[in-house]
């Protein structure tokens, strides 16, 4: 790629074409970063929440690759106050010398040209997750701006980009002595992404996982933007053994963590394999597999190798045991893995993944290598620890006997499913036989089932009423589970069979929709069903076949017009917008806001109102923060307080540097040393008897953005604060009302929305008649549903174990810790 191709270019309009013509003029050539910006989903998966956070993973993975190569031990990830994110490492630093063929700094080549990187020849990175050289350059292309700082060769180098193009060339900005490393700071382009903020929980899970997989690497993560002010350091000298213990939180272990590792020569170099496993008293299996730190969620050759070795080794050892596995016992791999948590991590010089998403490892030689290592090491462990081996074999024999006891029940669910002769009698089936067109509604009880059956589309919609609550499969072995009538009915209706008879191709419905009441009992039934699908039929969730219906909470009637409202939040918004009916909002210059303009203004004012309430909970006011803003509209981030009561003095600092400088001045004035950590408070109370205290206002950057949005709509901060006289006029039925501040405008419209309104809250699906239920919840043209997705299997497993498992104390602690966080409770 030439130098000109890395700069923004103006598109030359093609010559006008006749309708229907298709020739060379229709062929577009997207060069460099343009291709990424035009089709971002091809490179990062999507432009929603997943893709937004994938940008972070691409940058962090570069630092992890430095750790794999042995050059990096510390990675620092910070969500900055302005919403950008920084990743800093102490690796070697991206090269900054001139590239021999591109004739520009190597760092510029790496960050602006696709398929440019140091991972192709194998000399710098023996193993690496990123092999295509598109990761960090894609992040650059999809960022509004990116700043990179490199410490290398005794100097600090700095370069800046915008949307993939250099805006400030590489310059030396300081000295760094012997320090080395790279700091990448970027702000995603919000014109591309529908998600506009980094989420702590999502990033936390991935960073924790990386720390487990890379023993000894320290990853520090801090959120400087969110109100929660989260900060955590992940550092695990025990590596994947500690990962196994973490996965088994809230479970009772039957064995210690069993660990072994080894290496062998592969086709492209030395393959390293590491395995950590532990049996618990549960009936589910957790298999987490990784290749070069990439989570291979679909498994692959490393998982196949482990499974084959586990089955063969336990069979061999168990048959040699007294009272162990008998020759006639047909023990299966599923029996071997019941209650097992295992992590298989391999390092492969040139991994081959099936698909761009890298979810399944395809290197054939890895299977034999893992098989050989596990077979040898596991047999040695059993021989040296016979007591542990006996526990494992006894656990497997119990699983085998339970499976045998459940065979008859399973047979009932398997025979004749597709011919319709043995379908459960209470299933109200549909006439369509093409599974891609059919839906199965799982409803709570006969009352809702009756309404759903009467109102459904009989061609494509089937109804299965569930009487009572299905069994909690987290606590039940397979024989007890299959003895439960509701579970057997459910398996039969779905049509895929169960366990070794499972065949996803025989599914009878591509949408399995859980439709329960919006109360405590409905939530419990929903959780029990999700537990069953997650533990026993996870492929249904993985393929996106499981949905949650979203029945409305409210029916709203006003002026003989009926509307259905889904949530409390939507109800609040409805009150707001109904207030605009037959009402006109006019600026003081006489300009009338059209309906869309008024709605956008009111939505923004409602958001600012939420921000204001959050600030007030901290003991300050939005007015105080806005009065302290600087000439550029920057809202202060820190509040410093001296004295108590009427004598208390509150002052503000814009950023961390100004805060530290002011603290230094105050120490001189007060002739004392201020301990910054111990003087931080979460809320300002004037009565606190402290000589000095301070708090960080996490909403400062959000408040500034909201005020900028307000300015874009033609209003000022003074209009919001009520300092500029009349800001708008509300006109209705020939009368006009002056509004002195924008919060007054919001409240006036809300009050208007409450007039003449009748609100009915549904307590259950059975309260709706058939037409009402179909119209609001079942009609594909109008309904809203949530597809159940498995974005974090580890978190899901822990939550199901916590809420549905046998251990009482962890569940009690969870309830005690989170009781005050409940936003709505239906009693």
Short mmCIF file of N, CA and C in Angstrom, two decimals, residues 59 63 85-96 107 111 136 145-153 155-161 168-176 179-186:
data_model
loop_
_atom_site.label_atom_id
_atom_site.label_comp_id
_atom_site.label_asym_id
_atom_site.label_seq_id
_atom_site.Cartn_x
_atom_site.Cartn_y
_atom_site.Cartn_z
N UNK A 59 -6.55 -5.17 21.54
CA UNK A 59 -5.40 -4.43 22.05
C UNK A 59 -4.74 -5.21 23.19
N UNK A 63 -0.70 -7.30 24.06
CA UNK A 63 0.12 -7.30 25.28
C UNK A 63 0.31 -8.73 25.80
N UNK A 85 -10.42 4.30 26.45
CA UNK A 85 -9.81 3.21 27.20
C UNK A 85 -8.32 3.12 26.88
N UNK A 86 -7.52 2.86 27.90
CA UNK A 86 -6.07 2.76 27.74
C UNK A 86 -5.59 1.37 28.14
N UNK A 87 -4.67 0.82 27.35
CA UNK A 87 -4.01 -0.44 27.67
C UNK A 87 -2.52 -0.18 27.68
N UNK A 88 -1.89 -0.41 28.81
CA UNK A 88 -0.46 -0.17 28.97
C UNK A 88 0.23 -1.47 29.36
N UNK A 89 1.37 -1.77 28.74
CA UNK A 89 2.12 -2.96 29.13
C UNK A 89 3.60 -2.62 29.26
N UNK A 90 4.35 -3.53 29.87
CA UNK A 90 5.80 -3.33 30.02
C UNK A 90 6.57 -4.29 29.11
N UNK A 91 6.00 -4.52 27.91
CA UNK A 91 6.68 -5.35 26.92
C UNK A 91 7.80 -4.60 26.23
N UNK A 92 8.17 -5.07 25.05
CA UNK A 92 9.31 -4.47 24.35
C UNK A 92 8.95 -3.15 23.67
N UNK A 93 7.68 -2.88 23.47
CA UNK A 93 7.28 -1.68 22.76
C UNK A 93 7.21 -1.94 21.26
N UNK A 94 6.17 -1.41 20.62
CA UNK A 94 6.06 -1.57 19.16
C UNK A 94 7.26 -0.90 18.50
N UNK A 95 7.90 -1.55 17.54
CA UNK A 95 9.07 -0.94 16.86
C UNK A 95 8.72 0.42 16.26
N UNK A 96 9.68 1.35 16.37
CA UNK A 96 9.45 2.71 15.88
C UNK A 96 10.44 3.11 14.79
N UNK A 107 5.70 1.48 13.52
CA UNK A 107 4.48 1.60 14.30
C UNK A 107 3.32 2.12 13.44
N UNK A 111 -0.20 -0.03 12.54
CA UNK A 111 -1.50 0.52 12.94
C UNK A 111 -2.36 1.02 11.79
N UNK A 136 -5.16 -4.75 15.78
CA UNK A 136 -5.02 -3.39 16.30
C UNK A 136 -5.23 -2.36 15.20
N UNK A 145 -10.57 8.41 17.64
CA UNK A 145 -9.16 8.78 17.74
C UNK A 145 -8.39 7.72 18.52
N UNK A 146 -7.09 7.66 18.25
CA UNK A 146 -6.22 6.73 18.96
C UNK A 146 -4.88 7.42 19.19
N UNK A 147 -4.36 7.26 20.41
CA UNK A 147 -3.04 7.79 20.75
C UNK A 147 -2.17 6.63 21.23
N UNK A 148 -0.97 6.55 20.73
CA UNK A 148 -0.06 5.47 21.10
C UNK A 148 1.25 6.05 21.60
N UNK A 149 1.68 5.54 22.75
CA UNK A 149 2.94 5.96 23.36
C UNK A 149 3.82 4.73 23.52
N UNK A 150 5.04 4.82 23.02
CA UNK A 150 5.97 3.69 23.07
C UNK A 150 7.23 4.10 23.82
N UNK A 151 7.58 3.29 24.81
CA UNK A 151 8.86 3.47 25.52
C UNK A 151 9.83 2.44 24.96
N UNK A 152 10.87 2.95 24.33
CA UNK A 152 11.79 2.06 23.64
C UNK A 152 13.09 2.81 23.35
N UNK A 153 14.20 2.12 23.48
CA UNK A 153 15.52 2.70 23.18
C UNK A 153 15.78 3.98 23.97
N UNK A 155 13.76 6.31 24.88
CA UNK A 155 12.95 7.48 24.55
C UNK A 155 11.46 7.13 24.56
N UNK A 156 10.65 8.16 24.79
CA UNK A 156 9.20 8.01 24.74
C UNK A 156 8.72 8.56 23.40
N UNK A 157 8.10 7.70 22.59
CA UNK A 157 7.63 8.07 21.26
C UNK A 157 6.10 8.20 21.29
N UNK A 158 5.60 9.18 20.56
CA UNK A 158 4.15 9.45 20.58
C UNK A 158 3.64 9.63 19.15
N UNK A 159 2.46 9.03 18.86
CA UNK A 159 1.82 9.16 17.56
C UNK A 159 0.32 9.15 17.76
N UNK A 160 -0.43 9.88 16.90
CA UNK A 160 -1.88 9.96 17.03
C UNK A 160 -2.56 9.68 15.68
N UNK A 161 -3.77 9.13 15.79
CA UNK A 161 -4.55 8.75 14.61
C UNK A 161 -6.00 9.19 14.79
N UNK A 168 -1.12 13.06 13.96
CA UNK A 168 0.12 13.63 14.49
C UNK A 168 1.22 12.61 14.27
N UNK A 169 2.23 12.93 13.48
CA UNK A 169 3.27 11.94 13.16
C UNK A 169 4.09 11.56 14.40
N UNK A 170 4.84 10.50 14.25
CA UNK A 170 5.66 9.99 15.35
C UNK A 170 6.70 11.02 15.76
N UNK A 171 6.70 11.33 17.07
CA UNK A 171 7.68 12.27 17.61
C UNK A 171 8.20 11.75 18.94
N UNK A 172 9.39 12.19 19.33
CA UNK A 172 9.95 11.86 20.64
C UNK A 172 9.49 12.93 21.62
N UNK A 173 8.86 12.49 22.71
CA UNK A 173 8.31 13.46 23.66
C UNK A 173 8.98 13.39 25.03
N UNK A 174 9.97 12.51 25.21
CA UNK A 174 10.63 12.43 26.51
C UNK A 174 11.62 11.29 26.59
N UNK A 175 12.23 11.17 27.77
CA UNK A 175 13.19 10.10 28.03
C UNK A 175 12.54 9.05 28.96
N UNK A 176 12.98 7.78 28.84
CA UNK A 176 12.39 6.74 29.69
C UNK A 176 13.44 5.80 30.30
N UNK A 179 13.21 1.75 30.76
CA UNK A 179 11.82 1.28 30.66
C UNK A 179 11.43 0.99 29.21
N UNK A 180 10.61 -0.02 29.04
CA UNK A 180 10.05 -0.32 27.72
C UNK A 180 8.56 -0.61 27.87
N UNK A 181 7.84 -0.50 26.78
CA UNK A 181 6.41 -0.82 26.83
C UNK A 181 5.61 0.01 25.85
N UNK A 182 4.32 -0.29 25.80
CA UNK A 182 3.41 0.38 24.87
C UNK A 182 2.15 0.80 25.63
N UNK A 183 1.67 2.00 25.34
CA UNK A 183 0.39 2.46 25.87
C UNK A 183 -0.49 2.86 24.69
N UNK A 184 -1.64 2.19 24.57
CA UNK A 184 -2.60 2.48 23.50
C UNK A 184 -3.87 3.04 24.13
N UNK A 185 -4.27 4.23 23.73
CA UNK A 185 -5.51 4.84 24.21
C UNK A 185 -6.40 5.10 23.00
N UNK A 186 -7.66 4.65 23.06
CA UNK A 186 -8.54 4.85 21.91
C UNK A 186 -9.96 5.16 22.38
#
